[in-house]
Coordinates of C-alpha atoms in Angstrom, one line a residue:
Chain A
X161 CA -43.5 8.0 -28.6
X162 CA -41.5 10.5 -26.8
X163 CA -39.9 13.7 -28.1
X164 CA -36.1 14.3 -28.1
X165 CA -36.8 16.9 -25.2
X166 CA -38.4 14.3 -23.0
X167 CA -36.0 11.7 -23.6
X168 CA -33.1 13.8 -22.8
X169 CA -34.6 14.9 -19.8
X170 CA -34.8 11.1 -18.7
X171 CA -31.1 10.5 -20.0
X172 CA -30.1 13.3 -17.7
X173 CA -31.7 11.9 -14.8
X174 CA -29.9 8.7 -15.6
X175 CA -26.6 10.1 -16.6
X176 CA -26.1 13.1 -14.1
X177 CA -24.4 11.1 -11.6
X178 CA -20.8 10.2 -10.7
X179 CA -19.1 7.7 -13.1
X180 CA -16.0 7.6 -11.5
X181 CA -14.7 6.7 -8.0
X182 CA -13.6 9.4 -5.7
X183 CA -10.0 8.6 -5.6
X184 CA -7.6 9.4 -6.9
X185 CA -9.3 12.7 -7.3
X186 CA -6.6 14.2 -9.5
X187 CA -7.7 12.1 -12.1
X188 CA -11.4 11.4 -11.8
X189 CA -12.2 15.0 -10.9
X190 CA -11.1 15.8 -14.5
X191 CA -13.3 13.2 -16.1
X192 CA -16.4 14.7 -13.8
X193 CA -15.6 18.2 -14.6
X194 CA -15.9 17.4 -18.3
X195 CA -19.0 15.7 -17.8
X196 CA -20.5 18.3 -16.0
X197 CA -20.1 21.4 -18.6
X198 CA -22.9 19.7 -20.5
X199 CA -23.5 19.1 -24.1
X200 CA -26.5 18.1 -26.0
X201 CA -26.5 14.5 -25.5
X202 CA -27.8 13.8 -28.9
X203 CA -26.1 10.5 -29.5
X204 CA -27.3 8.9 -26.3
X205 CA -30.9 10.0 -26.9
X206 CA -30.7 8.7 -30.4
X207 CA -30.1 5.3 -28.9
X208 CA -33.2 5.7 -26.8
X209 CA -34.9 7.0 -30.1
X210 CA -33.6 4.0 -32.3
X211 CA -35.0 1.5 -29.1
X212 CA -38.3 3.3 -29.0
X213 CA -39.0 3.0 -32.8
X214 CA -39.6 -0.7 -32.5
X215 CA -40.6 -1.3 -28.8
X216 CA -40.8 0.1 -25.4
X217 CA -37.3 1.4 -24.0
X218 CA -35.6 -1.4 -22.3
X219 CA -33.4 -0.7 -19.0
X220 CA -30.2 -1.7 -21.2
X221 CA -30.6 1.2 -23.5
X222 CA -29.7 3.5 -20.7
X223 CA -26.6 1.6 -20.2
X224 CA -25.8 1.7 -24.0
X225 CA -26.6 5.4 -24.0
X226 CA -24.5 5.9 -21.2
X227 CA -21.5 4.1 -22.9
X228 CA -22.1 6.1 -26.1
X229 CA -21.8 9.6 -24.3
X230 CA -18.9 8.6 -22.7
X231 CA -17.3 7.2 -25.5
X232 CA -18.2 10.9 -27.3
X233 CA -16.7 12.9 -24.3
X234 CA -13.7 10.7 -24.6
X235 CA -13.4 11.4 -28.1
X236 CA -13.7 15.1 -27.2
X237 CA -11.0 15.4 -24.4
X238 CA -8.5 13.8 -26.6
X239 CA -9.4 16.0 -29.7
X240 CA -8.9 19.0 -27.7
X241 CA -5.4 17.8 -26.6
X242 CA -4.6 17.3 -30.4
X243 CA -6.3 20.6 -31.5
X244 CA -4.6 22.3 -28.5
X245 CA -8.1 23.9 -28.0
X246 CA -8.5 26.1 -25.1
X247 CA -12.4 26.1 -24.6
X248 CA -15.1 23.4 -25.3
X249 CA -18.6 24.5 -24.5
X250 CA -17.2 27.9 -23.5
X251 CA -15.4 26.4 -20.3
X252 CA -11.8 25.5 -20.3
X253 CA -10.9 22.1 -21.6
X254 CA -9.6 19.3 -19.7
X255 CA -5.9 19.7 -20.5
X256 CA -6.1 23.4 -20.0
X257 CA -7.4 22.7 -16.5
X258 CA -5.9 20.0 -15.3
X259 CA -2.9 19.7 -17.6
X260 CA -2.3 17.3 -20.7
X261 CA -1.0 14.2 -19.1
X262 CA -4.1 14.1 -16.9
X263 CA -6.2 14.7 -19.6
X264 CA -4.8 12.2 -21.6
X265 CA -5.4 9.6 -18.8
X266 CA -8.9 11.1 -18.0
X267 CA -9.8 10.3 -21.5
X268 CA -8.4 6.8 -21.4
X269 CA -10.1 5.8 -18.1
X270 CA -13.6 7.1 -19.6
X271 CA -13.1 4.9 -22.5
X272 CA -12.7 2.0 -20.2
X273 CA -15.7 3.0 -18.2
X274 CA -17.6 3.0 -21.4
X275 CA -17.1 -0.5 -22.0
X276 CA -18.0 -1.0 -18.6
X277 CA -21.5 0.1 -19.2
X278 CA -21.7 -2.3 -22.1
X279 CA -20.9 -5.3 -20.0
X280 CA -23.9 -4.6 -17.8
X281 CA -26.4 -5.2 -20.3
X282 CA -28.2 -8.7 -21.0
X283 CA -25.4 -11.4 -21.6
X284 CA -27.1 -12.2 -25.1
X285 CA -26.7 -8.6 -26.3
X286 CA -23.0 -7.8 -25.2
X287 CA -21.2 -9.3 -28.1
X288 CA -23.3 -7.9 -30.8
X289 CA -23.4 -4.3 -29.4
X290 CA -19.9 -4.3 -28.0
X291 CA -18.7 -5.0 -31.7
X292 CA -20.5 -2.6 -33.4
X293 CA -19.6 0.2 -30.6
X294 CA -15.8 -0.9 -31.1
X295 CA -16.1 -1.0 -34.9
X296 CA -17.3 2.5 -34.3
X297 CA -14.8 3.6 -32.0
X298 CA -12.2 2.6 -34.4
X299 CA -13.8 4.3 -37.3
X300 CA -14.1 7.5 -35.3
X301 CA -10.3 7.3 -34.5
X302 CA -9.6 6.8 -38.4
X303 CA -11.7 9.9 -38.9
X304 CA -9.7 12.1 -36.4
X305 CA -6.4 10.7 -37.9
X306 CA -7.6 11.7 -41.4
X307 CA -8.8 15.2 -40.3
X308 CA -5.1 15.7 -39.0
X309 CA -3.6 14.3 -42.3
X310 CA -5.8 16.6 -44.6
X311 CA -5.0 19.6 -42.8
X312 CA -1.4 19.1 -43.6
X313 CA -2.4 18.4 -47.4
X314 CA -3.1 21.3 -49.9
X315 CA -5.2 19.1 -51.8
X316 CA -8.2 17.0 -50.5
X317 CA -10.6 15.4 -52.9
X318 CA -14.4 15.8 -51.9
X319 CA -14.8 11.8 -51.9
X320 CA -11.9 11.7 -49.3
X321 CA -13.4 14.8 -47.4
X322 CA -17.0 12.9 -47.2
X323 CA -15.4 10.0 -46.3
X324 CA -13.7 11.4 -43.4
X325 CA -16.6 13.1 -42.3
X326 CA -18.6 9.7 -42.3
X327 CA -16.0 8.4 -40.0
X328 CA -15.4 11.3 -37.8
X329 CA -19.1 12.3 -37.3
X330 CA -21.6 10.1 -39.0
X331 CA -20.9 6.5 -37.8
X332 CA -21.6 7.4 -34.2
X333 CA -24.7 9.0 -34.9
X334 CA -25.5 6.0 -37.1
X335 CA -24.3 3.4 -34.6
X336 CA -26.2 5.1 -31.6
X337 CA -29.3 4.5 -33.4
X338 CA -28.6 1.2 -34.5
X339 CA -27.5 0.1 -31.1
X340 CA -31.1 1.1 -29.9
X341 CA -32.6 -0.5 -32.7
X342 CA -31.1 -3.9 -31.5
X343 CA -32.2 -3.5 -28.1
X344 CA -35.6 -2.7 -29.4
X345 CA -35.6 -6.0 -31.1
X346 CA -35.4 -4.8 -34.8
X347 CA -34.7 -7.0 -37.5
X348 CA -31.4 -6.5 -39.7
X349 CA -33.5 -5.1 -42.6
X350 CA -34.7 -2.1 -40.5
X351 CA -31.4 -2.0 -38.6
X352 CA -29.8 -1.1 -41.9
X353 CA -32.2 1.8 -42.8
X354 CA -31.7 3.0 -39.4
X355 CA -28.2 3.1 -39.6
X356 CA -28.4 4.7 -43.2
X357 CA -30.5 7.1 -41.6
X358 CA -28.1 8.2 -39.2
X359 CA -25.0 8.2 -41.7
X360 CA -26.8 10.4 -43.9
X361 CA -28.1 12.6 -41.4
X362 CA -24.6 13.1 -40.0
X363 CA -23.3 14.1 -43.4
X364 CA -26.1 16.5 -43.9
X365 CA -25.5 18.0 -40.5
X366 CA -21.6 18.5 -41.2
X367 CA -22.6 20.1 -44.8
X368 CA -24.8 22.6 -42.7
X369 CA -21.9 23.3 -40.2
X370 CA -19.7 24.1 -42.8
X371 CA -22.3 26.0 -44.6
X372 CA -23.3 28.0 -41.2
X373 CA -19.7 29.2 -40.7
X374 CA -19.8 31.1 -43.8
X375 CA -23.7 32.0 -44.0
X376 CA -25.2 31.7 -40.6
X377 CA -26.5 34.5 -38.5
X378 CA -23.9 35.3 -36.1
X379 CA -26.2 36.4 -33.4
X380 CA -28.0 32.7 -33.6
X381 CA -25.1 30.6 -34.5
X382 CA -22.9 32.1 -31.2
X383 CA -19.8 32.0 -33.3
X384 CA -17.8 34.6 -35.7
X385 CA -18.9 34.1 -39.1
X386 CA -15.9 33.0 -41.3
X387 CA -13.9 31.2 -38.3
X388 CA -13.1 28.3 -40.8
X389 CA -11.9 30.6 -43.4
X390 CA -9.7 32.4 -40.9
X391 CA -8.1 28.9 -39.9
X392 CA -7.9 27.7 -43.6
X393 CA -10.0 24.9 -42.3
X394 CA -10.9 22.2 -44.9
X395 CA -14.6 22.3 -45.5
X396 CA -17.1 21.2 -48.0
X397 CA -17.3 24.7 -49.2
X398 CA -13.6 25.1 -49.6
X399 CA -12.7 21.9 -51.3
X400 CA -15.7 22.4 -53.5
X401 CA -14.3 25.8 -54.6
X402 CA -10.7 24.7 -54.9
X403 CA -11.9 21.9 -57.2
X404 CA -14.5 24.0 -59.3
X405 CA -12.4 27.2 -59.4
X406 CA -11.0 28.5 -62.9
X407 CA -7.5 29.1 -63.2
X408 CA -7.7 32.8 -62.3
X409 CA -9.9 32.3 -59.0
X410 CA -7.7 29.3 -58.1
X411 CA -4.9 31.4 -57.9
X412 CA -6.8 34.2 -56.0
X413 CA -8.1 31.6 -53.5
X414 CA -4.7 30.2 -53.1
X415 CA -3.2 33.5 -52.6
X416 CA -5.8 34.4 -49.9
X417 CA -5.4 31.2 -48.1
X418 CA -1.5 31.8 -48.0
X419 CA -2.0 35.4 -46.7
X420 CA -3.8 37.0 -43.9
X421 CA -5.4 39.9 -45.6
X422 CA -8.0 41.8 -43.5
X423 CA -10.7 41.2 -45.7
X424 CA -9.8 37.5 -46.3
X425 CA -13.2 36.2 -45.1
X426 CA -15.3 38.6 -47.3
X427 CA -12.9 38.0 -50.3
X428 CA -13.1 34.3 -50.1
X429 CA -16.9 34.3 -49.4
X430 CA -17.0 36.6 -52.8
X431 CA -15.3 33.6 -54.5
X432 CA -17.5 31.1 -53.1
X433 CA -20.4 33.0 -54.2
X434 CA -18.9 33.5 -57.8
X435 CA -18.4 29.9 -58.0
X436 CA -22.1 29.1 -56.5
X437 CA -20.6 27.0 -53.8
X438 CA -23.0 28.4 -51.5
X439 CA -26.0 27.1 -53.5
X440 CA -23.9 24.2 -54.1
X441 CA -23.5 23.2 -50.2
X442 CA -27.2 24.3 -49.6
X443 CA -28.2 21.3 -52.4
X444 CA -25.7 18.9 -50.9
X445 CA -27.1 19.3 -47.5
X446 CA -30.8 18.9 -48.8
X447 CA -29.4 15.7 -50.9
X448 CA -28.4 13.9 -47.8
X449 CA -31.1 15.1 -45.9
X450 CA -33.6 13.5 -48.5
X451 CA -31.4 10.3 -48.3
X452 CA -31.8 10.0 -44.8
X453 CA -35.6 10.7 -44.9
X454 CA -35.8 8.1 -47.8
X455 CA -34.1 5.6 -45.4
X456 CA -36.5 6.3 -42.4
X457 CA -39.2 5.7 -44.9
X458 CA -38.3 2.4 -45.5
X459 CA -38.2 1.4 -42.0
X460 CA -41.2 -1.2 -41.6
X461 CA -43.1 0.5 -38.4
X462 CA -45.9 2.7 -38.6
X463 CA -45.7 6.2 -39.4
X464 CA -46.4 7.4 -36.0
X465 CA -43.7 5.9 -34.5
X466 CA -41.0 7.7 -36.8
X467 CA -42.2 11.2 -36.0
X468 CA -39.6 12.1 -33.1
X469 CA -36.9 11.1 -35.4
X470 CA -38.3 13.2 -38.2
X471 CA -38.7 16.2 -36.1
X472 CA -35.2 15.7 -34.5
X473 CA -33.7 15.6 -38.1
X474 CA -35.4 18.4 -39.2
X475 CA -34.4 20.5 -36.0
X476 CA -30.8 19.4 -36.3
X477 CA -30.2 20.2 -39.9
X478 CA -32.5 23.3 -40.4
X479 CA -31.1 24.9 -37.3
X480 CA -29.8 28.5 -37.5
X481 CA -27.9 28.7 -34.6
Chain B
X82 CA 3.4 -28.0 -18.3
X83 CA 5.5 -25.8 -20.5
X84 CA 8.4 -23.2 -20.1
X85 CA 8.0 -19.5 -20.2
X86 CA 10.3 -19.8 -23.3
X87 CA 8.1 -22.4 -25.0
X88 CA 4.9 -20.4 -24.2
X89 CA 6.6 -17.3 -25.6
X90 CA 7.5 -18.7 -28.6
X91 CA 4.0 -19.9 -29.3
X92 CA 2.6 -16.6 -28.2
X93 CA 4.5 -15.1 -30.6
X94 CA 3.6 -16.9 -33.7
X95 CA 0.1 -16.0 -32.8
X96 CA 0.9 -12.5 -32.0
X97 CA 3.4 -11.4 -34.5
X98 CA 0.8 -10.8 -37.3
X99 CA -1.2 -7.4 -38.2
X100 CA -3.5 -6.4 -35.5
X101 CA -4.9 -3.4 -37.5
X102 CA -6.1 -2.5 -41.0
X103 CA -3.8 -1.3 -43.8
X104 CA -5.7 2.1 -44.0
X105 CA -5.1 5.0 -42.9
X106 CA -1.5 4.2 -42.8
X107 CA -0.8 7.2 -41.0
X108 CA -2.8 6.0 -38.0
X109 CA -2.2 2.1 -38.3
X110 CA 1.5 2.0 -38.9
X111 CA 2.1 3.8 -35.6
X112 CA 0.8 1.1 -33.8
X113 CA 2.2 -1.8 -35.7
X114 CA 5.6 0.0 -35.7
X115 CA 5.5 -0.2 -31.7
X116 CA 4.3 -3.8 -31.4
X117 CA 7.1 -4.5 -33.8
X118 CA 9.9 -3.0 -31.4
X119 CA 9.4 -6.2 -29.2
X120 CA 9.1 -6.4 -25.5
X121 CA 9.4 -9.7 -23.5
X122 CA 5.6 -10.7 -23.6
X123 CA 5.5 -11.4 -20.0
X124 CA 2.1 -10.6 -19.2
X125 CA 0.5 -12.5 -22.2
X126 CA 2.7 -15.4 -21.3
X127 CA 1.6 -15.2 -17.7
X128 CA -1.9 -15.4 -19.0
X129 CA -1.2 -18.9 -21.1
X130 CA 0.5 -20.3 -17.5
X131 CA -2.3 -19.3 -15.4
X132 CA -4.4 -21.4 -17.7
X133 CA -1.7 -24.2 -17.8
X134 CA -1.7 -24.3 -14.3
X135 CA -5.3 -25.9 -14.1
X136 CA -5.8 -27.4 -17.7
X137 CA -4.7 -27.6 -21.4
X138 CA -4.6 -24.3 -22.8
X139 CA -7.7 -23.4 -24.6
X140 CA -7.6 -21.1 -27.7
X141 CA -9.4 -18.3 -25.9
X142 CA -6.4 -17.8 -23.6
X143 CA -4.6 -16.6 -27.0
X144 CA -7.2 -14.2 -27.6
X145 CA -7.1 -12.8 -24.0
X146 CA -3.5 -12.9 -23.8
X147 CA -3.5 -10.8 -27.0
X148 CA -5.9 -8.3 -25.5
X149 CA -3.5 -8.1 -22.6
X150 CA -0.5 -7.5 -24.6
X151 CA -2.4 -4.7 -26.5
X152 CA -3.4 -3.1 -23.6
X153 CA 0.2 -3.3 -22.0
X154 CA 1.4 -1.6 -25.3
X155 CA -1.5 1.1 -25.2
X156 CA -0.3 1.9 -21.6
X157 CA 3.5 2.3 -22.7
X158 CA 2.6 4.6 -26.1
X159 CA 0.5 6.8 -23.5
X160 CA 3.1 6.9 -20.6
X161 CA 5.7 7.7 -23.0
X162 CA 3.8 10.8 -24.5
X163 CA 3.3 12.1 -20.7
X164 CA 6.6 11.3 -19.6
X165 CA 8.2 12.8 -22.8
X166 CA 10.3 9.9 -23.3
X167 CA 12.4 9.9 -26.7
X168 CA 13.3 5.9 -26.5
X169 CA 11.4 2.8 -25.8
X170 CA 13.2 -0.4 -26.1
X171 CA 16.3 1.5 -27.7
X172 CA 14.0 2.7 -30.5
X173 CA 12.3 6.0 -30.9
X174 CA 9.0 6.1 -29.0
X175 CA 5.8 6.5 -31.1
X176 CA 5.4 10.3 -30.5
X177 CA 9.1 11.0 -31.4
X178 CA 8.4 9.1 -34.8
X179 CA 4.8 9.8 -35.5
X180 CA 4.0 12.9 -33.6
X181 CA 2.2 12.9 -30.2
X182 CA -1.4 13.5 -31.7
X183 CA -0.9 10.2 -33.6
X184 CA 0.8 8.4 -30.8
X185 CA -2.2 9.5 -28.7
X186 CA -4.8 8.1 -31.6
X187 CA -2.6 5.0 -31.9
X188 CA -3.0 4.4 -28.3
X189 CA -6.6 4.8 -28.1
X190 CA -7.3 2.6 -31.2
X191 CA -5.0 0.1 -29.7
X192 CA -7.2 -0.2 -26.5
X193 CA -10.2 -0.4 -28.7
X194 CA -8.6 -3.5 -30.6
X195 CA -7.7 -5.1 -27.2
X196 CA -11.4 -5.1 -26.4
X197 CA -12.2 -6.6 -29.8
X198 CA -10.1 -9.7 -28.9
X199 CA -11.9 -10.0 -25.5
X200 CA -15.1 -10.3 -27.4
X201 CA -14.0 -13.0 -29.4
X202 CA -13.8 -15.5 -26.7
X203 CA -16.7 -18.1 -25.7
X204 CA -19.8 -15.8 -24.6
X205 CA -20.1 -17.2 -21.2
X206 CA -16.5 -15.9 -20.2
X207 CA -16.9 -12.7 -22.0
X208 CA -18.4 -10.8 -19.2
X209 CA -16.1 -12.2 -16.4
X210 CA -12.9 -11.9 -18.3
X211 CA -13.9 -8.2 -19.6
X212 CA -14.8 -7.1 -16.3
X213 CA -11.5 -7.9 -14.8
X214 CA -9.8 -6.6 -17.5
X215 CA -11.6 -3.4 -17.2
X216 CA -10.9 -3.0 -13.5
X217 CA -7.4 -3.7 -13.9
X218 CA -7.2 -1.1 -16.8
X219 CA -8.9 1.5 -14.6
X220 CA -6.3 0.5 -11.8
X221 CA -3.4 0.9 -14.1
X222 CA -4.5 4.5 -15.1
X223 CA -5.0 5.3 -11.4
X224 CA -1.4 4.2 -10.7
X225 CA -0.2 6.2 -13.3
X226 CA -1.7 9.3 -12.2
X227 CA -0.4 8.7 -8.7
X228 CA 3.0 8.2 -10.0
X229 CA 2.6 11.5 -11.7
X230 CA 1.2 13.2 -8.4
X231 CA 4.0 11.9 -6.4
X232 CA 6.7 13.1 -8.6
X233 CA 5.1 16.7 -7.7
X234 CA 5.3 16.0 -4.0
X235 CA 7.8 16.2 -1.6
X236 CA 7.0 13.8 0.5
X237 CA 5.5 10.1 -0.2
X238 CA 4.6 7.6 2.6
X239 CA 5.7 4.3 1.9
X240 CA 2.4 2.8 2.1
X241 CA 1.3 5.2 -0.6
X242 CA 4.0 4.3 -2.9
X243 CA 3.3 0.5 -2.5
X244 CA -0.2 1.3 -3.5
X245 CA 0.7 3.2 -6.4
X246 CA 3.1 0.2 -7.5
X247 CA 0.4 -2.3 -7.1
X248 CA -1.9 -0.1 -9.2
X249 CA 0.7 0.8 -11.8
X250 CA 2.5 -2.5 -12.3
X251 CA 1.3 -5.4 -10.2
X252 CA -2.5 -5.3 -10.8
X253 CA -1.7 -6.4 -14.5
X254 CA 0.7 -9.1 -13.8
X255 CA -2.1 -10.6 -11.1
X256 CA -4.9 -10.0 -13.4
X257 CA -3.2 -11.9 -16.5
X258 CA -2.5 -14.9 -14.4
X259 CA -6.3 -14.8 -13.1
X260 CA -7.9 -14.4 -16.4
X261 CA -5.6 -17.3 -17.6
X262 CA -6.7 -19.4 -14.7
X263 CA -10.2 -18.2 -15.3
X264 CA -10.1 -20.3 -18.6
X265 CA -8.5 -23.1 -17.1
X266 CA -11.5 -23.6 -15.0
X267 CA -10.0 -22.8 -11.5
X268 CA -12.1 -22.1 -8.5
X269 CA -12.2 -19.0 -6.7
X270 CA -10.1 -20.0 -4.1
X271 CA -7.2 -21.1 -6.3
X272 CA -8.0 -18.0 -8.3
X273 CA -7.6 -15.9 -5.4
X274 CA -4.2 -17.2 -4.5
X275 CA -2.9 -17.0 -8.3
X276 CA -4.1 -13.3 -8.2
X277 CA -1.9 -12.6 -4.9
X278 CA 1.1 -14.7 -6.0
X279 CA 1.1 -12.3 -9.0
X280 CA 0.3 -9.0 -6.9
X281 CA 3.2 -9.9 -4.8
X282 CA 5.5 -10.8 -7.6
X283 CA 5.0 -7.7 -9.1
X284 CA 5.8 -5.5 -6.0
X285 CA 8.8 -7.9 -5.4
X286 CA 9.8 -7.0 -9.2
X287 CA 9.6 -3.2 -8.6
X288 CA 11.8 -3.3 -5.5
X289 CA 14.1 -5.0 -7.4
X290 CA 14.0 -2.7 -10.2
X291 CA 14.6 0.3 -7.9
X292 CA 17.3 -1.7 -6.2
X293 CA 19.2 -2.3 -9.3
X294 CA 19.3 1.3 -10.7
X295 CA 21.4 1.5 -7.6
X296 CA 23.2 -1.6 -7.1
X297 CA 22.9 -3.5 -10.3
X298 CA 25.9 -4.5 -12.2
X299 CA 25.9 -1.8 -15.1
X300 CA 27.5 -4.3 -17.5
X301 CA 24.4 -7.1 -16.7
X302 CA 21.8 -4.2 -16.0
X303 CA 22.3 -2.4 -19.3
X304 CA 21.4 0.9 -17.8
X305 CA 23.4 3.5 -16.2
X306 CA 23.6 3.0 -12.3
X307 CA 21.9 5.5 -10.4
X308 CA 19.5 6.9 -13.3
X309 CA 16.8 7.3 -10.8
X310 CA 18.9 9.2 -8.3
X311 CA 20.1 11.7 -10.9
X312 CA 16.3 12.3 -12.0
X313 CA 15.2 12.4 -8.4
X314 CA 12.9 9.6 -9.2
X315 CA 10.9 8.4 -6.0
X316 CA 11.9 4.7 -5.5
X317 CA 11.4 2.4 -2.7
X318 CA 15.0 3.3 -1.5
X319 CA 14.4 7.1 -1.7
X320 CA 11.3 7.1 0.2
X321 CA 12.6 4.8 2.9
X322 CA 15.6 6.9 3.3
X323 CA 13.8 10.1 3.6
X324 CA 11.6 8.3 6.1
X325 CA 14.3 6.8 8.5
X326 CA 17.0 9.7 8.1
X327 CA 18.0 11.4 11.3
X328 CA 17.6 15.4 11.1
X329 CA 21.2 15.8 9.8
X330 CA 21.2 13.1 6.9
X331 CA 17.6 14.4 5.9
X332 CA 19.2 17.8 5.5
X333 CA 22.0 16.4 3.4
X334 CA 19.8 14.5 1.2
X335 CA 17.3 17.3 0.6
X336 CA 20.3 19.2 -0.3
X337 CA 21.6 16.7 -2.7
X338 CA 17.9 16.2 -4.3
X339 CA 17.9 19.9 -4.7
X340 CA 21.2 20.2 -6.4
X341 CA 23.3 18.9 -9.4
X342 CA 26.5 18.0 -7.8
X343 CA 28.7 15.8 -9.9
X344 CA 28.9 13.3 -7.3
X345 CA 25.4 13.3 -6.4
X346 CA 25.0 9.6 -7.1
X347 CA 27.8 8.6 -4.9
X348 CA 26.8 11.0 -2.2
X349 CA 23.1 9.7 -2.0
X350 CA 24.3 6.1 -2.2
X351 CA 26.5 6.9 0.8
X352 CA 23.6 8.0 3.1
X353 CA 21.7 4.9 1.7
X354 CA 24.5 2.7 2.8
X355 CA 24.5 4.5 6.1
X356 CA 20.9 4.2 6.7
X357 CA 21.2 0.6 5.7
X358 CA 18.5 1.0 3.0
X359 CA 20.2 -1.2 0.7
X360 CA 19.8 -4.2 3.2
X361 CA 16.3 -3.1 3.9
X362 CA 15.5 -2.9 0.0
X363 CA 16.8 -6.3 -0.3
X364 CA 14.8 -7.9 2.7
X365 CA 11.6 -6.2 1.3
X366 CA 12.1 -7.8 -2.1
X367 CA 12.6 -11.0 -0.2
X368 CA 9.4 -10.3 1.7
X369 CA 7.3 -9.9 -1.2
X370 CA 8.7 -12.9 -3.1
X371 CA 8.2 -14.9 -0.1
X372 CA 4.6 -13.7 0.1
X373 CA 4.4 -14.7 -3.6
X374 CA 5.6 -18.4 -3.1
X375 CA 3.1 -18.8 0.0
X376 CA 0.2 -18.0 -2.4
X377 CA 1.7 -20.3 -4.9
X378 CA 2.0 -22.9 -2.6
X379 CA -1.6 -22.7 -1.4
X380 CA -2.7 -23.4 -4.9
X381 CA -4.4 -26.7 -4.8
X382 CA -2.9 -28.1 -7.9
X383 CA 0.0 -30.9 -8.0
X384 CA 3.4 -29.5 -7.2
X385 CA 4.8 -30.4 -11.0
X386 CA 2.2 -28.1 -12.7
X387 CA 3.7 -25.2 -10.7
X388 CA 7.1 -25.4 -11.6
X389 CA 6.9 -23.1 -14.6
X390 CA 5.4 -20.2 -12.6
X391 CA 8.0 -20.7 -9.9
X392 CA 11.1 -20.8 -12.2
X393 CA 9.4 -17.6 -14.1
X394 CA 9.4 -15.8 -10.5
X395 CA 12.7 -16.6 -9.9
X396 CA 14.2 -15.5 -12.9
X397 CA 12.1 -12.3 -12.9
X398 CA 13.0 -11.4 -9.3
X399 CA 16.6 -12.9 -9.2
X400 CA 17.7 -11.3 -12.5
X401 CA 20.7 -9.4 -12.5
X402 CA 20.4 -7.7 -16.1

């Protein structure tokens, strides 16, 4: 059983090569550039870990992991266009560097190449793996659309928001694990629990991400505290606050959102504190993390095989950066 | 052997249904809208015809034809974003009607759904068909990138331009036929000639498209004559004129391109006429059409089976609308 770091190293050896032809360079340099600026490669390694939970890692797992990472990068390139984001991983985004038309096409062709890797695996696995991959891809697109829709709406229900996060973030984490498990020969019951482990872990991760934006140590977190508040971004905390505020605090909160007060972050955090939204978010994260662990427990393999996934979950969700 | 019109009718019955879930409507309505505004469905019908050239049409041919048409529409949605085009088929483009972020996502998810249809065919065909589909998809993206690159360049060689047209237009026509032939059980030699028939036909079609922009009957053509000239679009005719003009005419042509003279179209057409570019383009179209027919002749099936493809080629390339 290998640790995340070791598998990430193995994946990097496999992945850090060209994925596109040389020509036309005006198209393919853009994709290679983006893949070259890094990323933690969590999803592809989850695929390898899902495989190793049940059996020695098969070569096909690296093909599928590659497809997953290319798909993830495709979504990032297109999301950055939609969000008009200038930076990703502290580097210029593809559309900033190559123009939005090339970024659009570089994303398109990256998705096509992702499917190419899926087609390389053993024929008997292609349909099952690719069907899950495609379903997940559709869900991620739906999640991105809902995210954009919600940003335009004044009120978003907690259930709707959780559903959006599931689609936009969790299903790819869950599917990466499940694809690995499939290649490792796991049965349906184990695959179900593995998927649910990933789905809940993904939500816990996003709750924490929203939490850390408000309460993270800026030195460790690497971002300005309250960035989401400044941008009026819908987060678990804001939605909960809007749902649970009394009339007076609701009015204050809405006034703060509508304006650009110098102490906006401090004031919103004050309301969050009054409403105990911070404690609620912490508990919510614990709830989803516990759900994730509950499903991991249900997987019928010896406990020692689960250790790397347990440690990774802890690392991902207890992180303070 | 069925005519194009009959197969188009059959394909429409199969295709004119929902291809996406109902929700989120903000995403999927955009895709359904675009599929609903029509199109001649030439490529999917070519897939059916490629099948019927060799054998009775198999149900899988409709799945592959559907994937091809979805792929084609995905490229149109994204191309329209890149070209900032307000209209397509005389209707508002997706980004005009739903915004460019939704158009981007609606295209993405349409590509994913195209792959879903490919995954539905008999397992023994999936890899072969999907590999050809993906290679073609990559080539179409490359063609679009080259097209954008060329628009920014002052000089483009004829060979480069033909290569771009091949990628952007011809390979999908050729691959549609070949995928149908594959499903019809054709051997490699016949598949090769079928692909080459399509590839040459695609180029002939584009030469004609460029020709008609200058010399088409506007009443039949449905477009303003000289639209490409007004827009300084690189076409077979302009590239040939730039290549073959003497020093004096080259200077006049460049001056016309740099300006916006009221009689720009007439003057450029005059230069084309002096350089016999019109006759050259007509001959070039004939050359590629003859090449296409030559490859069709080489396909080892009885002549009567080829008649629908012959008629379609004639219709597509002799059209005056």
